[in-house]
Amino acid sequence: MIFYITGKCKNKDVVEQYIINCLRHLKLHRMTTKTVIIDFKSKVEDDVQGYCIGTDKVAEVTISKSWAGRKLTFLEQMQTLAHELVHVKQYFRKELSHGYGGAFKWKKRNAGGYKYENQPWEKEAFKMEEELFVKCFPFHMELK
């Protein structure tokens, strides 16, 4: 697995180790032909904490450093990153994809019409994000 970090990011060495740990936990680390681009931005469109778009080969994750009119803490950004890396797993394992016209497909079935909180891919990401963060964050490394 190849990953790139773009944008200004605090504690880059910690973030890199965290990503490696998350990819290993999600069993994505051996997918050598896949690429993830992780971009840290001051603010993201639609005032979200992060988002992921992808295919079964390449995924782009964007993490916002602010949300709802306030700066997000470093650890909040890292928990958001965990959530978005679950979406990377979903794209790479072909659980989540885009159909014609941009509508989502979940496990090869059309998945349009769900409210955000009822989307099965979001339910899985919200369910896994905290555990992924706690198990994978390198708490032993020094934060600057």
mmCIF file with all atom_site columns, C-alpha atoms in Angstrom:
data_model
loop_
_atom_site.group_PDB
_atom_site.id
_atom_site.type_symbol
_atom_site.label_atom_id
_atom_site.label_alt_id
_atom_site.label_comp_id
_atom_site.label_asym_id
_atom_site.label_entity_id
_atom_site.label_seq_id
_atom_site.pdbx_PDB_ins_code
_atom_site.Cartn_x
_atom_site.Cartn_y
_atom_site.Cartn_z
_atom_site.occupancy
_atom_site.B_iso_or_equiv
_atom_site.pdbx_formal_charge
_atom_site.auth_seq_id
_atom_site.auth_comp_id
_atom_site.auth_asym_id
_atom_site.auth_atom_id
_atom_site.pdbx_PDB_model_num
ATOM 1   C CA . MET A 1 1   ? 0.000   0.000  0.000   1.00 0.00 ? 1   MET A CA 1
ATOM 2   C CA . ILE A 1 2   ? 1.296   3.386  -0.940  1.00 0.00 ? 2   ILE A CA 1
ATOM 3   C CA . PHE A 1 3   ? 0.071   6.460  0.898   1.00 0.00 ? 3   PHE A CA 1
ATOM 4   C CA . TYR A 1 4   ? 0.863   10.133 0.610   1.00 0.00 ? 4   TYR A CA 1
ATOM 5   C CA . ILE A 1 5   ? 0.161   12.922 3.065   1.00 0.00 ? 5   ILE A CA 1
ATOM 6   C CA . THR A 1 6   ? -0.437  16.364 1.581   1.00 0.00 ? 6   THR A CA 1
ATOM 7   C CA . GLY A 1 7   ? -1.266  19.696 3.184   1.00 0.00 ? 7   GLY A CA 1
ATOM 8   C CA . LYS A 1 8   ? 0.125   20.942 6.475   1.00 0.00 ? 8   LYS A CA 1
ATOM 9   C CA . CYS A 1 9   ? -0.014  18.277 9.135   1.00 0.00 ? 9   CYS A CA 1
ATOM 10  C CA . LYS A 1 10  ? 1.148   18.398 12.755  1.00 0.00 ? 10  LYS A CA 1
ATOM 11  C CA . ASN A 1 11  ? 3.243   15.511 14.069  1.00 0.00 ? 11  ASN A CA 1
ATOM 12  C CA . LYS A 1 12  ? 3.768   13.983 10.622  1.00 0.00 ? 12  LYS A CA 1
ATOM 13  C CA . ASP A 1 13  ? 5.861   11.089 11.975  1.00 0.00 ? 13  ASP A CA 1
ATOM 14  C CA . VAL A 1 14  ? 3.058   10.205 14.416  1.00 0.00 ? 14  VAL A CA 1
ATOM 15  C CA . VAL A 1 15  ? 0.432   10.471 11.664  1.00 0.00 ? 15  VAL A CA 1
ATOM 16  C CA . GLU A 1 16  ? 2.477   8.223  9.352   1.00 0.00 ? 16  GLU A CA 1
ATOM 17  C CA . GLN A 1 17  ? 2.819   5.546  12.043  1.00 0.00 ? 17  GLN A CA 1
ATOM 18  C CA . TYR A 1 18  ? -0.884  5.853  12.859  1.00 0.00 ? 18  TYR A CA 1
ATOM 19  C CA . ILE A 1 19  ? -1.819  5.348  9.201   1.00 0.00 ? 19  ILE A CA 1
ATOM 20  C CA . ILE A 1 20  ? 0.476   2.313  8.962   1.00 0.00 ? 20  ILE A CA 1
ATOM 21  C CA . ASN A 1 21  ? -1.138  0.853  12.106  1.00 0.00 ? 21  ASN A CA 1
ATOM 22  C CA . CYS A 1 22  ? -4.673  1.524  10.808  1.00 0.00 ? 22  CYS A CA 1
ATOM 23  C CA . LEU A 1 23  ? -3.946  -0.011 7.404   1.00 0.00 ? 23  LEU A CA 1
ATOM 24  C CA . ARG A 1 24  ? -2.520  -3.082 9.113   1.00 0.00 ? 24  ARG A CA 1
ATOM 25  C CA . HIS A 1 25  ? -5.535  -3.361 11.446  1.00 0.00 ? 25  HIS A CA 1
ATOM 26  C CA . LEU A 1 26  ? -7.908  -3.037 8.471   1.00 0.00 ? 26  LEU A CA 1
ATOM 27  C CA . LYS A 1 27  ? -5.833  -5.672 6.620   1.00 0.00 ? 27  LYS A CA 1
ATOM 28  C CA . LEU A 1 28  ? -5.040  -3.296 3.766   1.00 0.00 ? 28  LEU A CA 1
ATOM 29  C CA . HIS A 1 29  ? -1.259  -3.138 4.198   1.00 0.00 ? 29  HIS A CA 1
ATOM 30  C CA . ARG A 1 30  ? -0.579  -5.988 1.751   1.00 0.00 ? 30  ARG A CA 1
ATOM 31  C CA . MET A 1 31  ? -2.568  -4.411 -1.093  1.00 0.00 ? 31  MET A CA 1
ATOM 32  C CA . THR A 1 32  ? 0.568   -3.221 -2.856  1.00 0.00 ? 32  THR A CA 1
ATOM 33  C CA . THR A 1 33  ? -1.173  -1.858 -5.959  1.00 0.00 ? 33  THR A CA 1
ATOM 34  C CA . LYS A 1 34  ? -3.486  0.473  -4.003  1.00 0.00 ? 34  LYS A CA 1
ATOM 35  C CA . THR A 1 35  ? -2.836  4.157  -3.293  1.00 0.00 ? 35  THR A CA 1
ATOM 36  C CA . VAL A 1 36  ? -4.259  6.482  -0.645  1.00 0.00 ? 36  VAL A CA 1
ATOM 37  C CA . ILE A 1 37  ? -3.794  10.249 -0.704  1.00 0.00 ? 37  ILE A CA 1
ATOM 38  C CA . ILE A 1 38  ? -4.515  11.958 2.616   1.00 0.00 ? 38  ILE A CA 1
ATOM 39  C CA . ASP A 1 39  ? -4.917  15.721 2.428   1.00 0.00 ? 39  ASP A CA 1
ATOM 40  C CA . PHE A 1 40  ? -5.133  17.976 5.485   1.00 0.00 ? 40  PHE A CA 1
ATOM 41  C CA . LYS A 1 41  ? -7.004  21.231 4.826   1.00 0.00 ? 41  LYS A CA 1
ATOM 42  C CA . SER A 1 42  ? -7.832  24.260 6.944   1.00 0.00 ? 42  SER A CA 1
ATOM 43  C CA . LYS A 1 43  ? -11.510 23.914 6.047   1.00 0.00 ? 43  LYS A CA 1
ATOM 44  C CA . VAL A 1 44  ? -13.472 21.476 3.913   1.00 0.00 ? 44  VAL A CA 1
ATOM 45  C CA . GLU A 1 45  ? -16.499 22.174 1.707   1.00 0.00 ? 45  GLU A CA 1
ATOM 46  C CA . ASP A 1 46  ? -19.915 21.571 3.256   1.00 0.00 ? 46  ASP A CA 1
ATOM 47  C CA . ASP A 1 47  ? -18.339 22.067 6.706   1.00 0.00 ? 47  ASP A CA 1
ATOM 48  C CA . VAL A 1 48  ? -17.627 18.375 7.299   1.00 0.00 ? 48  VAL A CA 1
ATOM 49  C CA . GLN A 1 49  ? -14.798 16.929 9.380   1.00 0.00 ? 49  GLN A CA 1
ATOM 50  C CA . GLY A 1 50  ? -13.592 14.764 6.523   1.00 0.00 ? 50  GLY A CA 1
ATOM 51  C CA . TYR A 1 51  ? -14.547 12.754 3.498   1.00 0.00 ? 51  TYR A CA 1
ATOM 52  C CA . CYS A 1 52  ? -13.297 9.962  1.289   1.00 0.00 ? 52  CYS A CA 1
ATOM 53  C CA . ILE A 1 53  ? -13.811 9.359  -2.403  1.00 0.00 ? 53  ILE A CA 1
ATOM 54  C CA . GLY A 1 54  ? -12.366 6.412  -4.208  1.00 0.00 ? 54  GLY A CA 1
ATOM 55  C CA . THR A 1 55  ? -12.319 3.433  -6.478  1.00 0.00 ? 55  THR A CA 1
ATOM 56  C CA . ASP A 1 56  ? -11.030 -0.069 -5.883  1.00 0.00 ? 56  ASP A CA 1
ATOM 57  C CA . LYS A 1 57  ? -7.493  1.183  -6.711  1.00 0.00 ? 57  LYS A CA 1
ATOM 58  C CA . VAL A 1 58  ? -7.131  4.780  -5.460  1.00 0.00 ? 58  VAL A CA 1
ATOM 59  C CA . ALA A 1 59  ? -8.733  6.638  -2.570  1.00 0.00 ? 59  ALA A CA 1
ATOM 60  C CA . GLU A 1 60  ? -8.487  10.279 -1.581  1.00 0.00 ? 60  GLU A CA 1
ATOM 61  C CA . VAL A 1 61  ? -9.129  11.244 2.020   1.00 0.00 ? 61  VAL A CA 1
ATOM 62  C CA . THR A 1 62  ? -9.558  14.863 3.073   1.00 0.00 ? 62  THR A CA 1
ATOM 63  C CA . ILE A 1 63  ? -9.336  15.833 6.737   1.00 0.00 ? 63  ILE A CA 1
ATOM 64  C CA . SER A 1 64  ? -10.491 19.242 7.923   1.00 0.00 ? 64  SER A CA 1
ATOM 65  C CA . LYS A 1 65  ? -8.634  21.111 10.651  1.00 0.00 ? 65  LYS A CA 1
ATOM 66  C CA . SER A 1 66  ? -11.782 23.068 11.541  1.00 0.00 ? 66  SER A CA 1
ATOM 67  C CA . TRP A 1 67  ? -15.467 22.281 11.799  1.00 0.00 ? 67  TRP A CA 1
ATOM 68  C CA . ALA A 1 68  ? -18.605 24.113 12.944  1.00 0.00 ? 68  ALA A CA 1
ATOM 69  C CA . GLY A 1 69  ? -16.659 27.341 13.423  1.00 0.00 ? 69  GLY A CA 1
ATOM 70  C CA . ARG A 1 70  ? -13.901 25.928 15.650  1.00 0.00 ? 70  ARG A CA 1
ATOM 71  C CA . LYS A 1 71  ? -10.501 24.329 15.259  1.00 0.00 ? 71  LYS A CA 1
ATOM 72  C CA . LEU A 1 72  ? -10.468 20.564 15.617  1.00 0.00 ? 72  LEU A CA 1
ATOM 73  C CA . THR A 1 73  ? -7.909  19.161 18.038  1.00 0.00 ? 73  THR A CA 1
ATOM 74  C CA . PHE A 1 74  ? -5.175  16.936 16.674  1.00 0.00 ? 74  PHE A CA 1
ATOM 75  C CA . LEU A 1 75  ? -6.801  13.885 18.278  1.00 0.00 ? 75  LEU A CA 1
ATOM 76  C CA . GLU A 1 76  ? -10.206 14.780 16.796  1.00 0.00 ? 76  GLU A CA 1
ATOM 77  C CA . GLN A 1 77  ? -8.543  14.945 13.385  1.00 0.00 ? 77  GLN A CA 1
ATOM 78  C CA . MET A 1 78  ? -7.004  11.518 14.009  1.00 0.00 ? 78  MET A CA 1
ATOM 79  C CA . GLN A 1 79  ? -10.363 9.986  14.950  1.00 0.00 ? 79  GLN A CA 1
ATOM 80  C CA . THR A 1 80  ? -11.833 11.485 11.760  1.00 0.00 ? 80  THR A CA 1
ATOM 81  C CA . LEU A 1 81  ? -8.927  9.939  9.846   1.00 0.00 ? 81  LEU A CA 1
ATOM 82  C CA . ALA A 1 82  ? -9.826  6.539  11.339  1.00 0.00 ? 82  ALA A CA 1
ATOM 83  C CA . HIS A 1 83  ? -13.419 6.987  10.140  1.00 0.00 ? 83  HIS A CA 1
ATOM 84  C CA . GLU A 1 84  ? -12.286 7.890  6.624   1.00 0.00 ? 84  GLU A CA 1
ATOM 85  C CA . LEU A 1 85  ? -9.818  4.977  6.487   1.00 0.00 ? 85  LEU A CA 1
ATOM 86  C CA . VAL A 1 86  ? -12.773 2.641  7.094   1.00 0.00 ? 86  VAL A CA 1
ATOM 87  C CA . HIS A 1 87  ? -14.239 4.100  3.885   1.00 0.00 ? 87  HIS A CA 1
ATOM 88  C CA . VAL A 1 88  ? -10.908 3.408  2.142   1.00 0.00 ? 88  VAL A CA 1
ATOM 89  C CA . LYS A 1 89  ? -11.289 -0.234 3.189   1.00 0.00 ? 89  LYS A CA 1
ATOM 90  C CA . GLN A 1 90  ? -14.831 -0.255 1.844   1.00 0.00 ? 90  GLN A CA 1
ATOM 91  C CA . TYR A 1 91  ? -13.717 1.086  -1.546  1.00 0.00 ? 91  TYR A CA 1
ATOM 92  C CA . PHE A 1 92  ? -10.677 -1.188 -1.841  1.00 0.00 ? 92  PHE A CA 1
ATOM 93  C CA . ARG A 1 93  ? -12.660 -4.297 -0.897  1.00 0.00 ? 93  ARG A CA 1
ATOM 94  C CA . LYS A 1 94  ? -15.414 -3.279 -3.360  1.00 0.00 ? 94  LYS A CA 1
ATOM 95  C CA . GLU A 1 95  ? -18.008 -3.015 -0.606  1.00 0.00 ? 95  GLU A CA 1
ATOM 96  C CA . LEU A 1 96  ? -18.641 0.629  -1.523  1.00 0.00 ? 96  LEU A CA 1
ATOM 97  C CA . SER A 1 97  ? -18.634 1.993  -5.070  1.00 0.00 ? 97  SER A CA 1
ATOM 98  C CA . HIS A 1 98  ? -20.290 4.534  -7.303  1.00 0.00 ? 98  HIS A CA 1
ATOM 99  C CA . GLY A 1 99  ? -22.838 3.429  -9.855  1.00 0.00 ? 99  GLY A CA 1
ATOM 100 C CA . TYR A 1 100 ? -23.763 5.260  -13.020 1.00 0.00 ? 100 TYR A CA 1
ATOM 101 C CA . GLY A 1 101 ? -24.730 8.849  -12.354 1.00 0.00 ? 101 GLY A CA 1
ATOM 102 C CA . GLY A 1 102 ? -22.710 8.893  -9.125  1.00 0.00 ? 102 GLY A CA 1
ATOM 103 C CA . ALA A 1 103 ? -25.194 7.014  -6.924  1.00 0.00 ? 103 ALA A CA 1
ATOM 104 C CA . PHE A 1 104 ? -23.601 4.853  -4.250  1.00 0.00 ? 104 PHE A CA 1
ATOM 105 C CA . LYS A 1 105 ? -23.594 1.081  -4.387  1.00 0.00 ? 105 LYS A CA 1
ATOM 106 C CA . TRP A 1 106 ? -23.156 -0.953 -1.207  1.00 0.00 ? 106 TRP A CA 1
ATOM 107 C CA . LYS A 1 107 ? -22.076 -4.555 -1.656  1.00 0.00 ? 107 LYS A CA 1
ATOM 108 C CA . LYS A 1 108 ? -23.052 -4.351 -5.352  1.00 0.00 ? 108 LYS A CA 1
ATOM 109 C CA . ARG A 1 109 ? -26.609 -3.153 -4.645  1.00 0.00 ? 109 ARG A CA 1
ATOM 110 C CA . ASN A 1 110 ? -27.954 0.297  -5.435  1.00 0.00 ? 110 ASN A CA 1
ATOM 111 C CA . ALA A 1 111 ? -27.885 2.294  -2.228  1.00 0.00 ? 111 ALA A CA 1
ATOM 112 C CA . GLY A 1 112 ? -29.439 5.617  -3.172  1.00 0.00 ? 112 GLY A CA 1
ATOM 113 C CA . GLY A 1 113 ? -32.117 7.155  -0.992  1.00 0.00 ? 113 GLY A CA 1
ATOM 114 C CA . TYR A 1 114 ? -30.597 6.514  2.439   1.00 0.00 ? 114 TYR A CA 1
ATOM 115 C CA . LYS A 1 115 ? -30.448 9.361  4.916   1.00 0.00 ? 115 LYS A CA 1
ATOM 116 C CA . TYR A 1 116 ? -26.814 10.025 5.860   1.00 0.00 ? 116 TYR A CA 1
ATOM 117 C CA . GLU A 1 117 ? -27.108 8.435  9.301   1.00 0.00 ? 117 GLU A CA 1
ATOM 118 C CA . ASN A 1 118 ? -28.720 5.306  7.837   1.00 0.00 ? 118 ASN A CA 1
ATOM 119 C CA . GLN A 1 119 ? -26.177 4.668  5.090   1.00 0.00 ? 119 GLN A CA 1
ATOM 120 C CA . PRO A 1 120 ? -24.691 1.228  5.844   1.00 0.00 ? 120 PRO A CA 1
ATOM 121 C CA . TRP A 1 121 ? -21.141 2.367  4.987   1.00 0.00 ? 121 TRP A CA 1
ATOM 122 C CA . GLU A 1 122 ? -21.457 5.275  7.440   1.00 0.00 ? 122 GLU A CA 1
ATOM 123 C CA . LYS A 1 123 ? -22.882 3.020  10.144  1.00 0.00 ? 123 LYS A CA 1
ATOM 124 C CA . GLU A 1 124 ? -19.849 0.752  9.772   1.00 0.00 ? 124 GLU A CA 1
ATOM 125 C CA . ALA A 1 125 ? -17.400 3.684  9.779   1.00 0.00 ? 125 ALA A CA 1
ATOM 126 C CA . PHE A 1 126 ? -18.951 5.246  12.896  1.00 0.00 ? 126 PHE A CA 1
ATOM 127 C CA . LYS A 1 127 ? -18.995 1.845  14.608  1.00 0.00 ? 127 LYS A CA 1
ATOM 128 C CA . MET A 1 128 ? -15.305 1.185  13.855  1.00 0.00 ? 128 MET A CA 1
ATOM 129 C CA . GLU A 1 129 ? -13.701 4.644  14.177  1.00 0.00 ? 129 GLU A CA 1
ATOM 130 C CA . GLU A 1 130 ? -13.257 4.805  17.951  1.00 0.00 ? 130 GLU A CA 1
ATOM 131 C CA . GLU A 1 131 ? -11.913 1.257  18.270  1.00 0.00 ? 131 GLU A CA 1
ATOM 132 C CA . LEU A 1 132 ? -9.566  1.836  15.330  1.00 0.00 ? 132 LEU A CA 1
ATOM 133 C CA . PHE A 1 133 ? -8.328  5.072  16.892  1.00 0.00 ? 133 PHE A CA 1
ATOM 134 C CA . VAL A 1 134 ? -7.752  3.527  20.333  1.00 0.00 ? 134 VAL A CA 1
ATOM 135 C CA . LYS A 1 135 ? -6.047  0.388  18.990  1.00 0.00 ? 135 LYS A CA 1
ATOM 136 C CA . CYS A 1 136 ? -3.919  2.071  16.327  1.00 0.00 ? 136 CYS A CA 1
ATOM 137 C CA . PHE A 1 137 ? -2.897  5.510  17.574  1.00 0.00 ? 137 PHE A CA 1
ATOM 138 C CA . PRO A 1 138 ? 0.782   5.456  18.631  1.00 0.00 ? 138 PRO A CA 1
ATOM 139 C CA . PHE A 1 139 ? 0.242   6.957  22.085  1.00 0.00 ? 139 PHE A CA 1
ATOM 140 C CA . HIS A 1 140 ? 3.856   6.114  22.974  1.00 0.00 ? 140 HIS A CA 1
ATOM 141 C CA . MET A 1 141 ? 5.173   8.641  20.429  1.00 0.00 ? 141 MET A CA 1
ATOM 142 C CA . GLU A 1 142 ? 5.818   12.231 21.463  1.00 0.00 ? 142 GLU A CA 1
ATOM 143 C CA . LEU A 1 143 ? 3.431   14.905 20.185  1.00 0.00 ? 143 LEU A CA 1
ATOM 144 C CA . LYS A 1 144 ? 4.771   18.347 19.333  1.00 0.00 ? 144 LYS A CA 1
#
